[in-house]
Tab-separated table of C-alpha atoms and ligand atoms in Angstrom:
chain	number	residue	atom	x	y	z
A	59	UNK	CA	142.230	97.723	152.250
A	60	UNK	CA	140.298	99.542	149.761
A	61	UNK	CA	136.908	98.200	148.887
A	62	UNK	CA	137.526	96.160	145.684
A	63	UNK	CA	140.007	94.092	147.206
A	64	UNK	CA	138.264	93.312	150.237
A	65	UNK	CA	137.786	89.061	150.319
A	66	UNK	CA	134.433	88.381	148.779
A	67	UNK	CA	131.532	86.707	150.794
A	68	UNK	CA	129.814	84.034	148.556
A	69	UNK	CA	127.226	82.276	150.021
A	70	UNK	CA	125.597	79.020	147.638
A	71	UNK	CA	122.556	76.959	148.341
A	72	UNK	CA	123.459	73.338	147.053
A	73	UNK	CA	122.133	69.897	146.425
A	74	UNK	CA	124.070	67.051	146.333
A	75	UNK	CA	125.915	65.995	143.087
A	76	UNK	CA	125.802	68.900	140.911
A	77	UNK	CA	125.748	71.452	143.518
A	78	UNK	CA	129.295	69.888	144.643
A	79	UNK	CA	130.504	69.712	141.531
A	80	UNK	CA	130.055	73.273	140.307
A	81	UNK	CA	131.078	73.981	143.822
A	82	UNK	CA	134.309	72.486	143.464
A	83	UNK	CA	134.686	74.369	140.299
A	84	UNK	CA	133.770	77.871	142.141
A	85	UNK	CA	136.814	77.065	144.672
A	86	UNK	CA	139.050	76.305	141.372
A	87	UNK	CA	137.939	79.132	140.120
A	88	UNK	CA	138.586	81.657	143.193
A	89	UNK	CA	142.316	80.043	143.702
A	90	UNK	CA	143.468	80.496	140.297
A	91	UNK	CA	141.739	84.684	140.850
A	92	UNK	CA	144.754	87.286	140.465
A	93	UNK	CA	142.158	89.675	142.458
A	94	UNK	CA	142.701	89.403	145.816
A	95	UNK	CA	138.572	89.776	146.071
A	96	UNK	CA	138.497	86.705	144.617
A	97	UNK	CA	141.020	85.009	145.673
A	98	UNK	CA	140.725	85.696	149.280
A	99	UNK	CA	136.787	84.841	149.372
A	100	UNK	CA	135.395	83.275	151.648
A	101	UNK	CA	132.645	80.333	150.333
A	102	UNK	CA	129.447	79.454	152.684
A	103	UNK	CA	127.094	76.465	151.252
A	104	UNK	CA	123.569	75.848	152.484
A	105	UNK	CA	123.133	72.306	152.062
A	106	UNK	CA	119.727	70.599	151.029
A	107	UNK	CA	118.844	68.436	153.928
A	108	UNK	CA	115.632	67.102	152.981
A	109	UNK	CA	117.029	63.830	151.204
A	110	UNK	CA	118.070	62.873	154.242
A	111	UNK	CA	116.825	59.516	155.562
A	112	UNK	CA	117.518	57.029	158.601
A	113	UNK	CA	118.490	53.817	157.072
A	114	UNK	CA	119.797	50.802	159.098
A	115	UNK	CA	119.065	53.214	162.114
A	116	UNK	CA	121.714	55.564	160.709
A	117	UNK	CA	121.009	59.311	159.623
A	118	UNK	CA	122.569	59.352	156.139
A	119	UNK	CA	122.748	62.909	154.781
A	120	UNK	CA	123.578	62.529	151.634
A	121	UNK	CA	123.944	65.993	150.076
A	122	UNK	CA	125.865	67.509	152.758
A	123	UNK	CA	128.173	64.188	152.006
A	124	UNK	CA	128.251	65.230	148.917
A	125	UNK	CA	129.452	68.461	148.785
A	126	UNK	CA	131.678	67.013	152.089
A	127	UNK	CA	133.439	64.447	149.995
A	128	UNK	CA	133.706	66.433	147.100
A	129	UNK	CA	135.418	69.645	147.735
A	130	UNK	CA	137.447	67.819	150.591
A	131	UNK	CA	138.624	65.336	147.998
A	132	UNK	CA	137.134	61.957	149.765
A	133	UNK	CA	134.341	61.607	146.261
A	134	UNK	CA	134.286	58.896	143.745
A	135	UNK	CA	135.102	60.496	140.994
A	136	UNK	CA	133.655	57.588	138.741
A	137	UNK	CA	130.483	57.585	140.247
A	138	UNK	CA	130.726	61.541	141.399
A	139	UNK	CA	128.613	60.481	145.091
A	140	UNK	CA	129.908	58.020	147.854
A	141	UNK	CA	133.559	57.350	149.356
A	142	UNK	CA	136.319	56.794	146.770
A	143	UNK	CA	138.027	53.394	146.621
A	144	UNK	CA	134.871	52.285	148.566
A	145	UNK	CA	133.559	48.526	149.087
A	146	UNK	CA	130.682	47.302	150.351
A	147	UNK	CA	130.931	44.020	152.829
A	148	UNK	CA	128.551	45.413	155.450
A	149	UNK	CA	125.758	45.747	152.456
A	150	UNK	CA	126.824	42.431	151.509
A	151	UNK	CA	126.313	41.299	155.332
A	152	UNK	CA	122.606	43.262	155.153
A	153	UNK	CA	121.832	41.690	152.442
A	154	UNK	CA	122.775	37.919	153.759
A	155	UNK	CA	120.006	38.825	156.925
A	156	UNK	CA	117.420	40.251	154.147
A	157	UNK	CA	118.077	43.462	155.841
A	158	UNK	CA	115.071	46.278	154.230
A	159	UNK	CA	115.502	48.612	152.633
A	160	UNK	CA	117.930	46.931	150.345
A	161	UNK	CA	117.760	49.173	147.313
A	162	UNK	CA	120.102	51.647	149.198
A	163	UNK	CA	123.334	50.385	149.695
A	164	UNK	CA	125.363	52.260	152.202
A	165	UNK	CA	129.344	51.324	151.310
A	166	UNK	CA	131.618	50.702	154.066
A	167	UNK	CA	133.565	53.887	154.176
A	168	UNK	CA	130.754	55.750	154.317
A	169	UNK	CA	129.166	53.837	156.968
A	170	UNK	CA	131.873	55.196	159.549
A	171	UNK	CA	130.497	59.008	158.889
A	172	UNK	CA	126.821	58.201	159.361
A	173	UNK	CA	128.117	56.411	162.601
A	174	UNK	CA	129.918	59.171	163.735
A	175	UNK	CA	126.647	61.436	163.073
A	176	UNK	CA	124.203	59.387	164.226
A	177	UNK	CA	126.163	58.832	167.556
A	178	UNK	CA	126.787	62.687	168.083
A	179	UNK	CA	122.839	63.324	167.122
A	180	UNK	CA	121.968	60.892	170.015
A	181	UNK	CA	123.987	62.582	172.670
A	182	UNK	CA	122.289	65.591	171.778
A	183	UNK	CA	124.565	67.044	169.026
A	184	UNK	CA	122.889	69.424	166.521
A	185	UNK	CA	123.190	68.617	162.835
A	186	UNK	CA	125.036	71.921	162.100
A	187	UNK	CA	127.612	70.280	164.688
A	188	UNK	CA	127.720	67.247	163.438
A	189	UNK	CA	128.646	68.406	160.343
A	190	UNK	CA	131.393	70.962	161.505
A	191	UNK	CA	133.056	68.198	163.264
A	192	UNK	CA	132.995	65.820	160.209
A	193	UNK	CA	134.279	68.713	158.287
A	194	UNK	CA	137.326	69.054	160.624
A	195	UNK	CA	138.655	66.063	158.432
A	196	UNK	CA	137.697	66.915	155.111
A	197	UNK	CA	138.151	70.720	155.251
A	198	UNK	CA	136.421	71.302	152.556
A	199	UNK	CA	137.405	74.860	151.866
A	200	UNK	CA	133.842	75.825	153.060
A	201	UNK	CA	132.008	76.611	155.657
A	202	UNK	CA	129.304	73.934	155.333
A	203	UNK	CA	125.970	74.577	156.449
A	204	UNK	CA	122.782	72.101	156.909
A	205	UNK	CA	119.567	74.454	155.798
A	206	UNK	CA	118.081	73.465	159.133
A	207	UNK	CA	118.884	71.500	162.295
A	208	UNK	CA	115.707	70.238	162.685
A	209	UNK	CA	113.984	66.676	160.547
A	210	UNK	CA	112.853	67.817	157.105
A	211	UNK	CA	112.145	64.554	154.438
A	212	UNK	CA	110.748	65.207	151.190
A	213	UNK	CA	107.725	62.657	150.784
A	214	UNK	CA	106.569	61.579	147.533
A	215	UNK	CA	102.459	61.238	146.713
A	216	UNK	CA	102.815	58.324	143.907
A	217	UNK	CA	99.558	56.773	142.221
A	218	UNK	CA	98.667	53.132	142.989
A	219	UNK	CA	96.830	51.044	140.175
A	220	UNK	CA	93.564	50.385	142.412
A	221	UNK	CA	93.577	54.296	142.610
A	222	UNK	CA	94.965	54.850	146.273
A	223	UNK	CA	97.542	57.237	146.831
A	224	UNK	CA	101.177	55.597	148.305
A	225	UNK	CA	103.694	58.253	150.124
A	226	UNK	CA	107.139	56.810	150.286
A	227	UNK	CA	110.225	58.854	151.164
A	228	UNK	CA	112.023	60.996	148.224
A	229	UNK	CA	114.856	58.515	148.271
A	230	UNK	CA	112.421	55.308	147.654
A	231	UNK	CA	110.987	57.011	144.651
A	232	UNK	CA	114.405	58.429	143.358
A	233	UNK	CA	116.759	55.429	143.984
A	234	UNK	CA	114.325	52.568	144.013
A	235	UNK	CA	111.724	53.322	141.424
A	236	UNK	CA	114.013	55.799	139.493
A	237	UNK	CA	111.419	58.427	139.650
A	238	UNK	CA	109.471	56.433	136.992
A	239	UNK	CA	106.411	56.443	138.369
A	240	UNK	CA	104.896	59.571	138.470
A	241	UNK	CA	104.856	62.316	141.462
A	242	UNK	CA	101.554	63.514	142.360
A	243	UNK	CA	103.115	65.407	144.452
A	244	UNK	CA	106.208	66.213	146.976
A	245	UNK	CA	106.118	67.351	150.331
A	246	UNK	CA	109.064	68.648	152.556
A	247	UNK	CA	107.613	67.673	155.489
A	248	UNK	CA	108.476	69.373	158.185
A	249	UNK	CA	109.792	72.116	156.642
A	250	UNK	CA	107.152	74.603	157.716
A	251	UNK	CA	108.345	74.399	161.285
A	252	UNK	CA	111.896	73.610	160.460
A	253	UNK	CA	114.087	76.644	161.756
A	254	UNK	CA	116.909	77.820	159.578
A	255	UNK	CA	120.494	76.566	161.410
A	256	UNK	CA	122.417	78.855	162.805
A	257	UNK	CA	124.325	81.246	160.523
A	258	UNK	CA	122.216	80.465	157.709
A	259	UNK	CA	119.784	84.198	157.336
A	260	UNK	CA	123.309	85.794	158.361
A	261	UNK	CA	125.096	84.075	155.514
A	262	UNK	CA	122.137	85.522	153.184
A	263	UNK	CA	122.129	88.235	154.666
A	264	UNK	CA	125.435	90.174	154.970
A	265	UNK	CA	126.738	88.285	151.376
A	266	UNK	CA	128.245	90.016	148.633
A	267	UNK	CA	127.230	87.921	146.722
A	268	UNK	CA	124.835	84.638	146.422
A	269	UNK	CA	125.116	81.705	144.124
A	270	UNK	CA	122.465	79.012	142.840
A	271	UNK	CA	124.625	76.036	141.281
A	272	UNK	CA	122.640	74.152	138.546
A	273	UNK	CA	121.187	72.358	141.531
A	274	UNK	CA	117.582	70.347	141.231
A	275	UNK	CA	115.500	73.497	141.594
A	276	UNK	CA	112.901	71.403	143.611
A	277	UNK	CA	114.039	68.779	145.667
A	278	UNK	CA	117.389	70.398	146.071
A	279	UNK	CA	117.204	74.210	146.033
A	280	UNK	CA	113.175	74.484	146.684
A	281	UNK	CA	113.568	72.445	149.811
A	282	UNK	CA	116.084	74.770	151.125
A	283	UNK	CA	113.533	77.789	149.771
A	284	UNK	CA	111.292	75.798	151.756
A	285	UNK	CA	112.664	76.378	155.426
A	286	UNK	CA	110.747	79.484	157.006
A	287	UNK	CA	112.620	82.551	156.710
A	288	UNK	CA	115.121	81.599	153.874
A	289	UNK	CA	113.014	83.157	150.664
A	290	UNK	CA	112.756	86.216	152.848
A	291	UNK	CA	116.524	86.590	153.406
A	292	UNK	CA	117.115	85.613	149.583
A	293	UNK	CA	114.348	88.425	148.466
A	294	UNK	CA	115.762	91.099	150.817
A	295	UNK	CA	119.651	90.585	150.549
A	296	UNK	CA	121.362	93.348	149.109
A	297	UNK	CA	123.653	90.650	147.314
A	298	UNK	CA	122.687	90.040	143.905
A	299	UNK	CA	121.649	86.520	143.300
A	300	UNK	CA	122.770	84.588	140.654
A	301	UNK	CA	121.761	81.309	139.121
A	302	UNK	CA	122.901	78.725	136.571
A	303	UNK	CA	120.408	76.662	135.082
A	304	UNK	CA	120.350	72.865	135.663
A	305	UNK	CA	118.243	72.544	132.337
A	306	UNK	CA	119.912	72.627	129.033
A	307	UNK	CA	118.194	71.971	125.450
A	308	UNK	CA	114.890	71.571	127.341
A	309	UNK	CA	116.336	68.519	129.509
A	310	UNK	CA	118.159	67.822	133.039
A	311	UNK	CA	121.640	67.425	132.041
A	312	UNK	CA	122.111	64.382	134.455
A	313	UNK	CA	119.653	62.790	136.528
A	314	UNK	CA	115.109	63.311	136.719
A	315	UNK	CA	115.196	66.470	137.735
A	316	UNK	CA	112.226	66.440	134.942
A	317	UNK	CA	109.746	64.510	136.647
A	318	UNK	CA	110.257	66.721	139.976
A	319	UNK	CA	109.206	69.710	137.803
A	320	UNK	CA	106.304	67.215	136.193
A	321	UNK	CA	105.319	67.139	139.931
A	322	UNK	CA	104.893	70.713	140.421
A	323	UNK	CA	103.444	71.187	137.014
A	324	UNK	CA	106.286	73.153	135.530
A	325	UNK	CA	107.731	72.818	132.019
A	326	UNK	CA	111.795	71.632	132.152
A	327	UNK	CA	112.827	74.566	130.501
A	328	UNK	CA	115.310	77.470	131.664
A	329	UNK	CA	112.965	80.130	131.607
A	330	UNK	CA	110.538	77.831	133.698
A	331	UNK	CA	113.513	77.196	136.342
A	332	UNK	CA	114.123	80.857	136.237
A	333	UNK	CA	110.233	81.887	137.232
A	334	UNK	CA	110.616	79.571	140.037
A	335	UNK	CA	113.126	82.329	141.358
A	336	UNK	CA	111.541	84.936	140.610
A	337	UNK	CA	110.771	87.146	143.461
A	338	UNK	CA	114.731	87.005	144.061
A	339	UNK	CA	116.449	85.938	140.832
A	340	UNK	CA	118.927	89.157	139.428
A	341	UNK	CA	120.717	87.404	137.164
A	342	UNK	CA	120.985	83.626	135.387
A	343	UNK	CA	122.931	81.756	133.046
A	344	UNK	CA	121.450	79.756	130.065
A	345	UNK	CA	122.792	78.084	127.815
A	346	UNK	CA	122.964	78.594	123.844
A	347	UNK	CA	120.061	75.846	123.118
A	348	UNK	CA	117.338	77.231	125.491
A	349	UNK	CA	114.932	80.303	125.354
A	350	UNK	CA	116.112	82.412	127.776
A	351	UNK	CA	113.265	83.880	130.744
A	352	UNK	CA	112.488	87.194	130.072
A	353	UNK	CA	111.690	89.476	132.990
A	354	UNK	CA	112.301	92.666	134.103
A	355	UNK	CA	115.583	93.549	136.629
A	356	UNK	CA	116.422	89.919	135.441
A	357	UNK	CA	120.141	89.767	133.556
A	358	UNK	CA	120.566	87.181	131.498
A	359	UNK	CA	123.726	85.742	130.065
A	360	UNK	CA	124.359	82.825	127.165
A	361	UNK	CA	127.320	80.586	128.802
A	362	UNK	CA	128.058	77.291	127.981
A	363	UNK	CA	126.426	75.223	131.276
A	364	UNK	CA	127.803	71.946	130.615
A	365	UNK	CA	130.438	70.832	133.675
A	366	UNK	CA	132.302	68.476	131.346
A	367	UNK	CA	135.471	69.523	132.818
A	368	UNK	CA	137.239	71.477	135.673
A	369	UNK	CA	138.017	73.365	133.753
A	370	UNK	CA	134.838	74.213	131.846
A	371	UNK	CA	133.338	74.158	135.343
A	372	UNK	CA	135.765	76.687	137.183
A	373	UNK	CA	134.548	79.058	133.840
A	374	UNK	CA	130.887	78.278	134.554
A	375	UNK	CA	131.595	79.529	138.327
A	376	UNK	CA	133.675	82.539	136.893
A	377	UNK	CA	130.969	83.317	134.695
A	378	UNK	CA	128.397	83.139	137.531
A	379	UNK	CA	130.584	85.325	139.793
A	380	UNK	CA	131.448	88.134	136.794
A	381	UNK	CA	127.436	88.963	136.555
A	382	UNK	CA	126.802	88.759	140.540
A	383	UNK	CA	129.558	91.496	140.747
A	384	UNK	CA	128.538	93.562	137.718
A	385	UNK	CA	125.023	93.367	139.197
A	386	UNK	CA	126.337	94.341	142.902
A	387	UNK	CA	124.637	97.811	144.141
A	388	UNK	CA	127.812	99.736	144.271
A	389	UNK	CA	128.432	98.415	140.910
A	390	UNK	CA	124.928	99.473	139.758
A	391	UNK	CA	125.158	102.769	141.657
A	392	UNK	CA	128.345	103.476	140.034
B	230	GDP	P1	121.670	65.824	143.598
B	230	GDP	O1	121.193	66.285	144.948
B	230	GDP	O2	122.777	64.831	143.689
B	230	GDP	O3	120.575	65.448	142.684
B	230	GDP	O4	122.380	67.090	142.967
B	230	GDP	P2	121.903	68.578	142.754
B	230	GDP	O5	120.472	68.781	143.133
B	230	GDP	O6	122.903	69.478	143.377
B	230	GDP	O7	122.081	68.750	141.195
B	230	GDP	C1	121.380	67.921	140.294
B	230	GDP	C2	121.097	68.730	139.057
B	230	GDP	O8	122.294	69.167	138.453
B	230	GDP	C3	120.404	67.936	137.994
B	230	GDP	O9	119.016	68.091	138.161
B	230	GDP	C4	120.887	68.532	136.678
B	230	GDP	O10	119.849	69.288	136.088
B	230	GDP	C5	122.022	69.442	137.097
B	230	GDP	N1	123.254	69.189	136.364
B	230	GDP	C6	123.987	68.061	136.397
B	230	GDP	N2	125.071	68.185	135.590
B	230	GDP	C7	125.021	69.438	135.059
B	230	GDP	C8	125.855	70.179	134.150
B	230	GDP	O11	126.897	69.705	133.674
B	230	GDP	N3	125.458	71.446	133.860
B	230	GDP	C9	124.306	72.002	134.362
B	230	GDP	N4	124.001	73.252	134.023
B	230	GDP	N5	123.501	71.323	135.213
B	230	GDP	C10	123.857	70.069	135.546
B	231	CA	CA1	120.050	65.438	146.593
């Protein structure tokens, strides 16, 4: 098999909702390849796992569910996070005990997948396990990867009227208080002695190519740059890495991603996104409305970034894909 038809090795880092989604686009896109490169590929994702959180005594992942459910085909589609066709009688049941915290609801569907994890996690079951065994019933198309096996939570530093600092976990800020009040600041704790999981460098490592979906480039992707050893891979991959960025006309398209930047004390902008990659970053889509970052080695390219569609999404990831491989070094040696 000569070299240009050889299957392509993508690896993505991904957060939950828009990561999937552009994800699921990527896939649509590589199916519907006539080059066999393409179409043969073979996808790795290197889920966030830093929203995670033990709720009800279960470990609810939430963006490896998300990408799970998504690309296996299990997602709302309405809602675009949780099971599809899901209810909710054992919130309801929570709820009727004045079960805390009650600002998450966990529906019933998905209930039976943080049961099977949390069981397998107590008999000693690693995350990256746990997660290949769920994905023996979704088969998402994938090979899905937690960034870590080991606890990482983002805590968030918020500002209490008397003056006093409260921490709470990323998911009380983000689903209970909407990420309206302000972050001082957000930790990933535990990532600085959080290992990567197994496969993870490798996947970095030996890819042809690496994607960043429009993913939140702080809680999402700069948790996963947060885990020891994972920067390092990303700065000395011969892959080129390419990025799509989650800010268009100077605001998150969906969601706060906004006030995580606040937090960090960088603009929402494109460029600003961009500079957070910067020791790695070849290449990144922007769209039409937005400055784009000017650096050199850094390849910019005006796409439309809005995944209104599968089909306008499967073009995103095309787009994505077309300047990784123009930017690949036997492409740039050529
Ligand atoms: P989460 O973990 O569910 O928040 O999902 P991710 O971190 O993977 O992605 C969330 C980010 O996706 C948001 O911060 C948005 O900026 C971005 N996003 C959502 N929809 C779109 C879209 O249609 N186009 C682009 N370019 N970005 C989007
Ligand atoms: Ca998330």
């Amino acid at each position: 098999m000569s070299d240009a038809s050889r299957p392509l090795r993508i690896t993505a880092l991904a957060g939950g909702v828009g990561g999937a989604r552009f994800l699921r686009g990527l896939l649509a896109h590589l199916a519907a390849a006539t080059d066999p490169a393409r179409r043969g590929a073979a996808v790795t994702v290197v889920s966030n796992t830093a929203d995670d959180v033990t709720l009800h005594g279960l470990r609810v992942c939430p963006d490896l569910d998300s990408v799970m459910y998504t690309l296996g085909g299990g997602i709302d589609e309405v809602r675009g996070w949780g099971r599809s066709q899901e209810t909710s009688g054992v919130a309801a049941e929570l709820a009727a005990y004045g079960a805390e915290p009650s600002w998450f609801t966990l529906g019933d569907k998905d209930i039976a997948t943080h049961l099977v994890r949390t069981r397998m996690l107590a008999e000693g079951a690693t995350l990256s396990e746990v997660t290949a065994h769920l994905c023996e019933r979704w088969r998402p198309g994938v090979r899905l990867l937690p960034m870590t096996d080991d606890v990482v939570e983002t805590h968030v530093d918020l500002a209490e009227p008397d003056g006093s600092t409260r921490r709470v976990h990323f998911q009380e800020w983000w689903v209970r208080l909407h990420a309206a009040v302000p972050a001082l600041a957000l930790e990933p704790v535990g990532a600085a002695t959080a290992r990567p999981a197994p496969g993870v460098l490798e996947a970095l490592r030996e890819a042809d190519v690496v994607v960043l979906p429009p993913s939140n480039p702080v809680v999402s992707i700069g948790t996963i740059l947060s885990v020891p050893g994972v920067r390092e891979a990303l700065v000395a991959t011969p892959a080129p890495v390419v990025g799509v960025s989650p800010v268009i006309a100077g605001a998150p398209v969906r969601g706060m991603a906004d006030a995580c930047l606040a937090a960090i004390g960088v603009p929402t902008t494109a460029a600003a996104v961009a500079g957070l990659y910067d020791d790695f970053l070849d290449g990144w889509l922007v769209a039409e409305e937005d400055e784009p970052p000017v650096r050199a080695g850094l390849h910019v390219r005006r796409r439309p970034l809005l995944m209104s569609s599968p089909q306008a999404t499967a073009d995103l990831a095309g787009a994505a894909l077309d300047l990784a491989l123009e930017l690949r070094p036997a492409e740039r040696a050529a």
